[in-house]
Coordinates of C-alpha atoms in Angstrom, one line a residue:
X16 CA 14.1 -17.7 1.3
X17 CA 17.0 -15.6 -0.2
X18 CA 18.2 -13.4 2.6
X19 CA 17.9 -10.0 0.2
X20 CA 14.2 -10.5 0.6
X21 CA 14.6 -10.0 4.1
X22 CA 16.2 -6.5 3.2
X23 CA 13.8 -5.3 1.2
X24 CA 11.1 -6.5 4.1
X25 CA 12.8 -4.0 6.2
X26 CA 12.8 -1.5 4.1
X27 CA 9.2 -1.8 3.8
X28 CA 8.4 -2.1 7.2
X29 CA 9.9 1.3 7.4
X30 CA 7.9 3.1 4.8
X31 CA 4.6 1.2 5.6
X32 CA 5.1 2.8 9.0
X33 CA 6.3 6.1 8.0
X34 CA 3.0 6.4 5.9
X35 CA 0.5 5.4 9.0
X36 CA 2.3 6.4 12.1
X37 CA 1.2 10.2 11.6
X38 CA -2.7 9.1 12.2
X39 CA -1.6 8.6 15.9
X40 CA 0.0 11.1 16.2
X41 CA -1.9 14.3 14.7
X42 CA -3.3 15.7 18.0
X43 CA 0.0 16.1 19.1
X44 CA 1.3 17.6 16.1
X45 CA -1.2 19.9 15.2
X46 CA -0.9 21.1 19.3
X47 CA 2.9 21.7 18.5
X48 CA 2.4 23.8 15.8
X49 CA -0.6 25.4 17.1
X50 CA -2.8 24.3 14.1
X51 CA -6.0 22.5 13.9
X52 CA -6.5 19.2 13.4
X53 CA -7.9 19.0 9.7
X54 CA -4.9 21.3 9.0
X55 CA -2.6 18.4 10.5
X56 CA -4.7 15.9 8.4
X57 CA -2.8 17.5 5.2
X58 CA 0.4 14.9 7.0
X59 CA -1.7 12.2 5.9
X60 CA -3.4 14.0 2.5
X61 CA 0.3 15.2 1.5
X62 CA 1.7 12.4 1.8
X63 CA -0.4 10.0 -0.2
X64 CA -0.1 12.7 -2.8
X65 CA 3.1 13.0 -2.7
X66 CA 3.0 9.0 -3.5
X67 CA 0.8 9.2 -6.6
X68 CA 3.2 11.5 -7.9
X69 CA 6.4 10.4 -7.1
X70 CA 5.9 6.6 -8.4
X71 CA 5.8 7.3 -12.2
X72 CA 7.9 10.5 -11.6
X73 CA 11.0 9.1 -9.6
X74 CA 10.7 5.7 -11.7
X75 CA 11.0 7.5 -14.9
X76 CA 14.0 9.7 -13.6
X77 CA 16.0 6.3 -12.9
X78 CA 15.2 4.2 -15.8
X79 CA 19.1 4.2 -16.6
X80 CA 20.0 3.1 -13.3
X81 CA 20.3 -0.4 -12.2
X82 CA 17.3 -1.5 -9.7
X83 CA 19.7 -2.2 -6.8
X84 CA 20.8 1.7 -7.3
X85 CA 17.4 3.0 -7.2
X86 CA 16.5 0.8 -4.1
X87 CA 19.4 2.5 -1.8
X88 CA 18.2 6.2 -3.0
X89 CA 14.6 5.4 -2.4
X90 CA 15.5 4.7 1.0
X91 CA 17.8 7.4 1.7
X92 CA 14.9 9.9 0.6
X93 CA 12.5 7.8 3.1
X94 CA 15.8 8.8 6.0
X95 CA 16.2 12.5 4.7
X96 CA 12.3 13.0 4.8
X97 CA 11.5 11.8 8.5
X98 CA 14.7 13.3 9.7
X99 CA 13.9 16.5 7.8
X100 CA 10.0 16.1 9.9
X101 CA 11.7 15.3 13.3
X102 CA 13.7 18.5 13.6
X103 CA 11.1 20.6 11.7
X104 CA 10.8 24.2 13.4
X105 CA 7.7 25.2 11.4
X106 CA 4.8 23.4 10.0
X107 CA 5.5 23.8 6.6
X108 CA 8.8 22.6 7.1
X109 CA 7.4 19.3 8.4
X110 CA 4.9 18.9 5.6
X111 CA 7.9 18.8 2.8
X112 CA 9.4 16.1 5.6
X113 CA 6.3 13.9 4.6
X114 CA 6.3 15.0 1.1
X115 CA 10.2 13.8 0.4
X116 CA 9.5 10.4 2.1
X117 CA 6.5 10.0 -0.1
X118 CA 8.5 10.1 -3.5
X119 CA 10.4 7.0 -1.8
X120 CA 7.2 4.8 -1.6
X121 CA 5.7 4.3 -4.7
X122 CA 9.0 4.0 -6.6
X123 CA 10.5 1.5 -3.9
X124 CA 7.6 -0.5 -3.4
X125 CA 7.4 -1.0 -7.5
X126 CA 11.0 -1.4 -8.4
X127 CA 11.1 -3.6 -5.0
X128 CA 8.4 -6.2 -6.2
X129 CA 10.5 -6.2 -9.8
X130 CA 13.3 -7.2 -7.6
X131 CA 11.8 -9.6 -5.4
X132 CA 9.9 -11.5 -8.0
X133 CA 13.8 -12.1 -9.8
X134 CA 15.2 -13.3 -6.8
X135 CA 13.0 -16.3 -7.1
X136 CA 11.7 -18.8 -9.8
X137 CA 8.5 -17.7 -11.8
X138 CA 6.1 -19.8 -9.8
X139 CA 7.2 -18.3 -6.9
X140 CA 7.4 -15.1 -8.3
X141 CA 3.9 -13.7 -6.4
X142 CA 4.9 -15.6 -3.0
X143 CA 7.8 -13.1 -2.8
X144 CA 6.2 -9.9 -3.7
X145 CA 3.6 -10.8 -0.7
X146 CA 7.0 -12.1 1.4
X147 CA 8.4 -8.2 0.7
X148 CA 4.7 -6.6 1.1
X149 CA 4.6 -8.5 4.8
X150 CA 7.0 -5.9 5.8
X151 CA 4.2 -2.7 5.2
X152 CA 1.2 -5.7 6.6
X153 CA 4.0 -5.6 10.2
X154 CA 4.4 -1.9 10.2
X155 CA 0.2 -1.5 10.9
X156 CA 0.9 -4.2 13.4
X157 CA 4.3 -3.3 14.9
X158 CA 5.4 -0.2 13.6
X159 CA 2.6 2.0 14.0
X160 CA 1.8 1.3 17.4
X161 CA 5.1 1.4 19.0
X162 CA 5.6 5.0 17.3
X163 CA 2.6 5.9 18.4
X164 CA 3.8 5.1 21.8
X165 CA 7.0 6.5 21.5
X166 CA 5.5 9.6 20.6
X167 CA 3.0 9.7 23.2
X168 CA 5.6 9.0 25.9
X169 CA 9.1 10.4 24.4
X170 CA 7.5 13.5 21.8
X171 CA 6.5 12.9 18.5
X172 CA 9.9 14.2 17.3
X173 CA 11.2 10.8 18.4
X174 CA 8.9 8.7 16.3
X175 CA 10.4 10.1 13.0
X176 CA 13.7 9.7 14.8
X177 CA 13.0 6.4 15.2
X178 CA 11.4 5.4 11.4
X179 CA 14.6 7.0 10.0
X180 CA 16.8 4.6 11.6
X181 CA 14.5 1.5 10.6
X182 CA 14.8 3.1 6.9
X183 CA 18.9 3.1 7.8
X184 CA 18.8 -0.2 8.6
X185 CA 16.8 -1.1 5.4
X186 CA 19.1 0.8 3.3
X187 CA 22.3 -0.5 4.9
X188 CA 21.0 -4.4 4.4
X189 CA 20.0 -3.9 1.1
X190 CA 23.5 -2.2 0.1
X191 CA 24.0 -5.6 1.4
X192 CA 22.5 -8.1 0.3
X193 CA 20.3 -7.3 -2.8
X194 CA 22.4 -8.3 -5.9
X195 CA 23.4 -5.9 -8.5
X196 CA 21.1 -6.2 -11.2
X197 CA 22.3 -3.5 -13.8
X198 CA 19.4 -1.6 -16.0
X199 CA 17.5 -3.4 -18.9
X200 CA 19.2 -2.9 -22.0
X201 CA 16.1 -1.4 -23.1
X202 CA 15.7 0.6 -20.2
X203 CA 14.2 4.0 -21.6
X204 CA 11.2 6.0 -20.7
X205 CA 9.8 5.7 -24.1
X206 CA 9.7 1.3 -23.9
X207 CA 8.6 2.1 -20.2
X208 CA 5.5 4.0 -21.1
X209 CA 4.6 1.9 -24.1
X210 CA 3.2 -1.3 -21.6
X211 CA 0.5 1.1 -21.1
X212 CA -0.7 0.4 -24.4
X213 CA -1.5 -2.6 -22.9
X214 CA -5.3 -3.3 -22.1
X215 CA -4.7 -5.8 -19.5
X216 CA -2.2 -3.4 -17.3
X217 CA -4.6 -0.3 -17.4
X218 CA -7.7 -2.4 -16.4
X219 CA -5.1 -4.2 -13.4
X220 CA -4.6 -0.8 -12.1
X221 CA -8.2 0.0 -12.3
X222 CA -8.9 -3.1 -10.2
X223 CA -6.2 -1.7 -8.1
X224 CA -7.7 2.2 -7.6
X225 CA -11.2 0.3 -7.0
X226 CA -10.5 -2.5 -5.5
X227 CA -8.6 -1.4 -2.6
X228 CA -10.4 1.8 -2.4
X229 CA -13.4 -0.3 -1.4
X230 CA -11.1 -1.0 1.7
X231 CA -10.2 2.6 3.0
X232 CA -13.4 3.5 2.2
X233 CA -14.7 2.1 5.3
X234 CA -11.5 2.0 7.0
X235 CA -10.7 5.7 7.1
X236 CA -14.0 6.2 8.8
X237 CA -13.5 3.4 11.3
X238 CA -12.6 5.5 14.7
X239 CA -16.2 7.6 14.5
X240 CA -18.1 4.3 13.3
X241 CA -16.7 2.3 16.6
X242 CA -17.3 5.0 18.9
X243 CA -21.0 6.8 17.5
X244 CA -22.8 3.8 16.2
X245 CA -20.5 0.4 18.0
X246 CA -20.3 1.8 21.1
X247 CA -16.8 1.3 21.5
X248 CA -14.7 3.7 23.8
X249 CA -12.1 5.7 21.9
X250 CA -9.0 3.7 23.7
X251 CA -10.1 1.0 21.9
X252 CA -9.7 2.1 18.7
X253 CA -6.1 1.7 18.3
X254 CA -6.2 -2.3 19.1
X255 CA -9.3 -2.4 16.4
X256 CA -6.5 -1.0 14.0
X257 CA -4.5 -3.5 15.7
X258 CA -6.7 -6.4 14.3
X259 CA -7.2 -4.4 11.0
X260 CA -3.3 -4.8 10.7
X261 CA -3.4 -8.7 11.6
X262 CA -5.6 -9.4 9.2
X263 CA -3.8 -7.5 6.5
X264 CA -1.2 -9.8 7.5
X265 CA -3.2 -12.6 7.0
X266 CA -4.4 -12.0 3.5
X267 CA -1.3 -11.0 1.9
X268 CA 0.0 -14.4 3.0
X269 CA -3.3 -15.8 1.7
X270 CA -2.9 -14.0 -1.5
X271 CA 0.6 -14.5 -2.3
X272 CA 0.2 -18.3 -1.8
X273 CA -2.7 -18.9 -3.9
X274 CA -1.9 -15.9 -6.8
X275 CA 1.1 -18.1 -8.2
X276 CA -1.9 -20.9 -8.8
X277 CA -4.9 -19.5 -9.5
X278 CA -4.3 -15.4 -10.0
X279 CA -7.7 -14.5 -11.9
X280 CA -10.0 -17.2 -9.6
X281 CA -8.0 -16.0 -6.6
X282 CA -9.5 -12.3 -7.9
X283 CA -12.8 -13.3 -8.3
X284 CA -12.6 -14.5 -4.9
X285 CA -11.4 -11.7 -3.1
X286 CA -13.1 -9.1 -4.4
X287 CA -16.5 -11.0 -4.6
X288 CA -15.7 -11.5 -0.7
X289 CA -14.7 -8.1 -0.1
X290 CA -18.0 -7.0 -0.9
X291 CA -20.2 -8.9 0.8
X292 CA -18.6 -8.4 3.7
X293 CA -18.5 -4.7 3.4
X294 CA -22.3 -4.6 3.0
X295 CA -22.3 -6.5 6.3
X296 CA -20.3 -3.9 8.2
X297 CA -23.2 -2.1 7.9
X298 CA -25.4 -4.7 10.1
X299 CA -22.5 -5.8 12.1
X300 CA -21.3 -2.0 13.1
X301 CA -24.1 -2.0 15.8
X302 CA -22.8 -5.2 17.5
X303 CA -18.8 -4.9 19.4
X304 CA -17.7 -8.9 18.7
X305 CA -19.6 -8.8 15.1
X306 CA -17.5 -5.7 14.2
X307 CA -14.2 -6.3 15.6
X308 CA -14.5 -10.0 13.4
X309 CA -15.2 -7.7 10.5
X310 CA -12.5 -5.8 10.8
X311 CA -10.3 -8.5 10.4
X312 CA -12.1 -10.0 7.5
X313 CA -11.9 -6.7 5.6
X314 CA -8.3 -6.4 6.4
X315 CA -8.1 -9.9 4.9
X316 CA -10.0 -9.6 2.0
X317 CA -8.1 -6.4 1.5
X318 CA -5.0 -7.4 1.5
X319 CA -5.5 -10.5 -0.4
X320 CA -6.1 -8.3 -3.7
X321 CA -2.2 -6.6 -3.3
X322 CA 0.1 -9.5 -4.1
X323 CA -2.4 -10.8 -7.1
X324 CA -2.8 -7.2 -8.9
X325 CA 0.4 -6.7 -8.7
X326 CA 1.9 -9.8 -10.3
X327 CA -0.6 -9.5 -12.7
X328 CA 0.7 -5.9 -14.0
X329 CA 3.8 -7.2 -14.2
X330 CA 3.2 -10.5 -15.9
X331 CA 0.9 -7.8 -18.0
X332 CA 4.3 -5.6 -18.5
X333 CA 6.8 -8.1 -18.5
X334 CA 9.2 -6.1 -21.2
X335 CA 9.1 -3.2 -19.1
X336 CA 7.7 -3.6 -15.8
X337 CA 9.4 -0.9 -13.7
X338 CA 7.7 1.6 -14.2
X339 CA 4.2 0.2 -14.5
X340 CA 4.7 -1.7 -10.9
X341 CA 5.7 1.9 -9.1
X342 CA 2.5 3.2 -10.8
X343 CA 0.6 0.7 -9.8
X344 CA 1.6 1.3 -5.9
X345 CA 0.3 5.0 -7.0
X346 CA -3.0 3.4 -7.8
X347 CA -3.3 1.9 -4.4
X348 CA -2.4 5.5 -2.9
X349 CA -4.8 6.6 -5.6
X350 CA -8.1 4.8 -4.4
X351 CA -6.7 5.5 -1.2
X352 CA -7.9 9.2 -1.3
X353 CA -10.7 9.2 -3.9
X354 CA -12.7 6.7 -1.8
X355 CA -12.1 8.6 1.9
X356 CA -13.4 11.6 -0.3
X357 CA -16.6 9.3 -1.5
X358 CA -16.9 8.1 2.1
X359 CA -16.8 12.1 3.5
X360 CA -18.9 12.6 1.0
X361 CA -21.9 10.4 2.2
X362 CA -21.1 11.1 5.8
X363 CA -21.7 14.8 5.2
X364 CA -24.5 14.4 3.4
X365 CA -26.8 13.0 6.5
X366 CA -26.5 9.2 5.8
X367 CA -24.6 8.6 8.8
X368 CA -21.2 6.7 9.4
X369 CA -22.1 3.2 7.9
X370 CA -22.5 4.8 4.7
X371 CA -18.8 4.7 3.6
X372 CA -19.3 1.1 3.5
X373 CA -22.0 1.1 0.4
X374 CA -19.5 3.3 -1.4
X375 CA -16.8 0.9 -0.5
X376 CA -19.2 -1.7 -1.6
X377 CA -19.8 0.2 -5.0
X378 CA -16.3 0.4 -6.0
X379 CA -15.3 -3.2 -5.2
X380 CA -18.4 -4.8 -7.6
X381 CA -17.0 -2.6 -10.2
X382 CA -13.7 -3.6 -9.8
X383 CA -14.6 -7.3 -9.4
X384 CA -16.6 -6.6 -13.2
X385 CA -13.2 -5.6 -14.4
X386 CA -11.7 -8.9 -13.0
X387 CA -13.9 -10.6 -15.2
X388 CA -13.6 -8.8 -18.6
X389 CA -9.8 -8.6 -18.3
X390 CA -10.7 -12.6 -17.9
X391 CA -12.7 -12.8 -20.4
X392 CA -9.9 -10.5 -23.1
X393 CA -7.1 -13.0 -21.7
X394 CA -9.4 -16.0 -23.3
X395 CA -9.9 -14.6 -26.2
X396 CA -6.0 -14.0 -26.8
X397 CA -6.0 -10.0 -26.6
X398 CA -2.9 -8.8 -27.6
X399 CA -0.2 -7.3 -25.7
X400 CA 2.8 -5.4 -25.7
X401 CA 5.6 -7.6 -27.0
X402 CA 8.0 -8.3 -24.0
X403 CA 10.8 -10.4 -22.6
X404 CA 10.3 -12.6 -19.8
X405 CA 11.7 -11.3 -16.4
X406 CA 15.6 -13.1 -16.0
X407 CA 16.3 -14.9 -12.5
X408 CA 18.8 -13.5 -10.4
X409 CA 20.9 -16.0 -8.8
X410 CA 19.6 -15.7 -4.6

């Protein structure tokens, strides 16, 4: 394994747990600033915002630099942003903290998977991109929870302390150890946005918004479905997350392995799992051992979908792929917060805290019908944007 993976594995580690260790750590937060806790939630809200948005906009700003360039100023955003949030005197101030990190993720995570996938040969291509993704599956493991206790014990001032100097790190190996690769020759906003002419990359990101959304739609809702209808004491939460992380873990593995043979089957069977076994949550909720293995499976199936959909946008966007693989990362942020909406939604309408899972259920089969036209199109030889094949980078 070339060792620059390893550096951009870092730096993911460090953004996968800038984006999740908030959740932990909101009580404490909103108690420092003397604001209430939905008020606090706007960490989590801002910042997956601030993702949407920053992926096509800080791509599109760098097109003309080289990839190794925008790697090292993605991460030193990530720094600037938790360091700006650990010495933040006023709420507001710490909001923008999560705001600036946020333009690093979507923009690092896409150019990254460009990266990775060059570093390699093309059948190996997906295997990296899950080998760099097991860096944000390790945060919800690793990260999360030890900045959750750091910021339990230590303040939560020391938990941002702490992710800047993992993004440092990340920075500081892939100033490294990533090789220079200069920009495209046709590296221009205009060639950038034209892949989206492309049928087969805007139905890949719909899988993405839907399929994944299916996942957070239950997930997000997790703590009061454990506690109200499980029966599970609220200290056990975090190791339910715990499991939730492992099997992330798991499936990206899974998924990486298997998308560089099969991608489309491989999609067909995740998603088809996916939702069966978010239509069980809503049976297995109401027994402790049933739902913690459920948990994992969802994490599992989850995951499975990341390393898959994004190989195939940029096998879709070959010619041009930076920019389509940061929006893409947008589109997982994206499902992210349209299907904790849906799931709210239901909840506050009176059909209790299992309902999130139907919804989750809903968007999966309609993502998993999506699989299976942009099948069906690739059969029939639609056409796509004319492209170049991705060059190797010698490891």
């Amino acid at each position: 394994m070339p060792l620059a993976l390893l550096a951009l594995t870092l730096g993911a580690f460090g953004i996968g747990t800038t984006e999740f260790v908030v959740v932990g750590l909101l009580p404490d937060i909103a108690s420092s600033y003397s604001v209430s806790i939905p008020t606090a939630g706007l960490l989590v809200t801002g910042y997956a915002l601030g993702v949407v948005a920053g992926a096509p906009l800080m791509t599109g700003l760098g097109t003309r630099l080289s990839r190794k360039r925008m790697l090292l100023g993605m991460l030193t955003l990530l720094v600037v942003g938790n360091l700006l949030s650990a010495a933040a005197p006023t709420f507001a101030l710490m909001l923008t903290g999560r705001i600036v990190a946020s333009l690093a993720h979507g923009a690092f995570f896409g150019i990254g998977a460009v990266v990775a996938g060059t570093l390699v040969s093309a059948d190996r291509r997906a295997g990296a991109i899950a080998i760099m993704f097991t860096g944000l599956t390790v945060a919800t493991v690793v990260g999360v929870p030890l900045g959750t206790l750091l910021g339990q014990h230590f303040g939560w001032r020391l938990t941002f302390v702490f992710v800047a100097l993992v993004g440092l790190i990340g920075l500081l190996g892939v100033a490294a150890l990533v090789p220079e690769q200069p920009a495209a020759a046709n590296a221009a906003l205009r060639t950038e946005l034209a892949v989206f002419r492309n049928p087969q990359v805007l139905l890949a990101m719909a899988m993405t918004v839907l399929g994944f959304g299916g996942v957070f739609a239950a997930i997000t809702y997790l703590a009061p479905m454990m506690t109200e209808v499980t029966g599970y004491a609220e200290s056990s939460v975090t190791w339910l997350l715990v499991l939730f992380g492992l099997g992330f873990f798991a499936g990206n593995l899974i998924g990486g392995k298997f998308a560089d043979r099969h991608l489309m089957p491989m999609l067909y069977l995740t998603l088809g799992g996916l939702a069966l076994v978010l239509a069980l949550f809503t049976v297995t909720a109401h027994d402790k051992i049933a739902a913690a293995v459920t948990v994992v499976l969802i994490g599992a199936l989850g995951f499975a979908t990341v390393p898959p959909l994004q190989k195939r946008v940029l096998d879709q966007a070959a010619g041009a792929p930076t920019l389509a693989s940061a929006v893409n990362i947008g589109a997982f942020n994206l499902g992210n917060a349209v299907s904790a909406w849906l799931g709210g939604v239901v909840i506050a309408a009176g059909y209790g805290y299992t309902a999130p899972n139907w919804v989750g259920v809903g968007l999966v089969l309609v993502a998993l019908l999506l699989a299976i036209l942009s099948g069906q199109l690739e059969r029939r030889g639609t056409p796509t944007v004319p492209a170049e094949p991705l060059a190797t980078v010698p490891a």
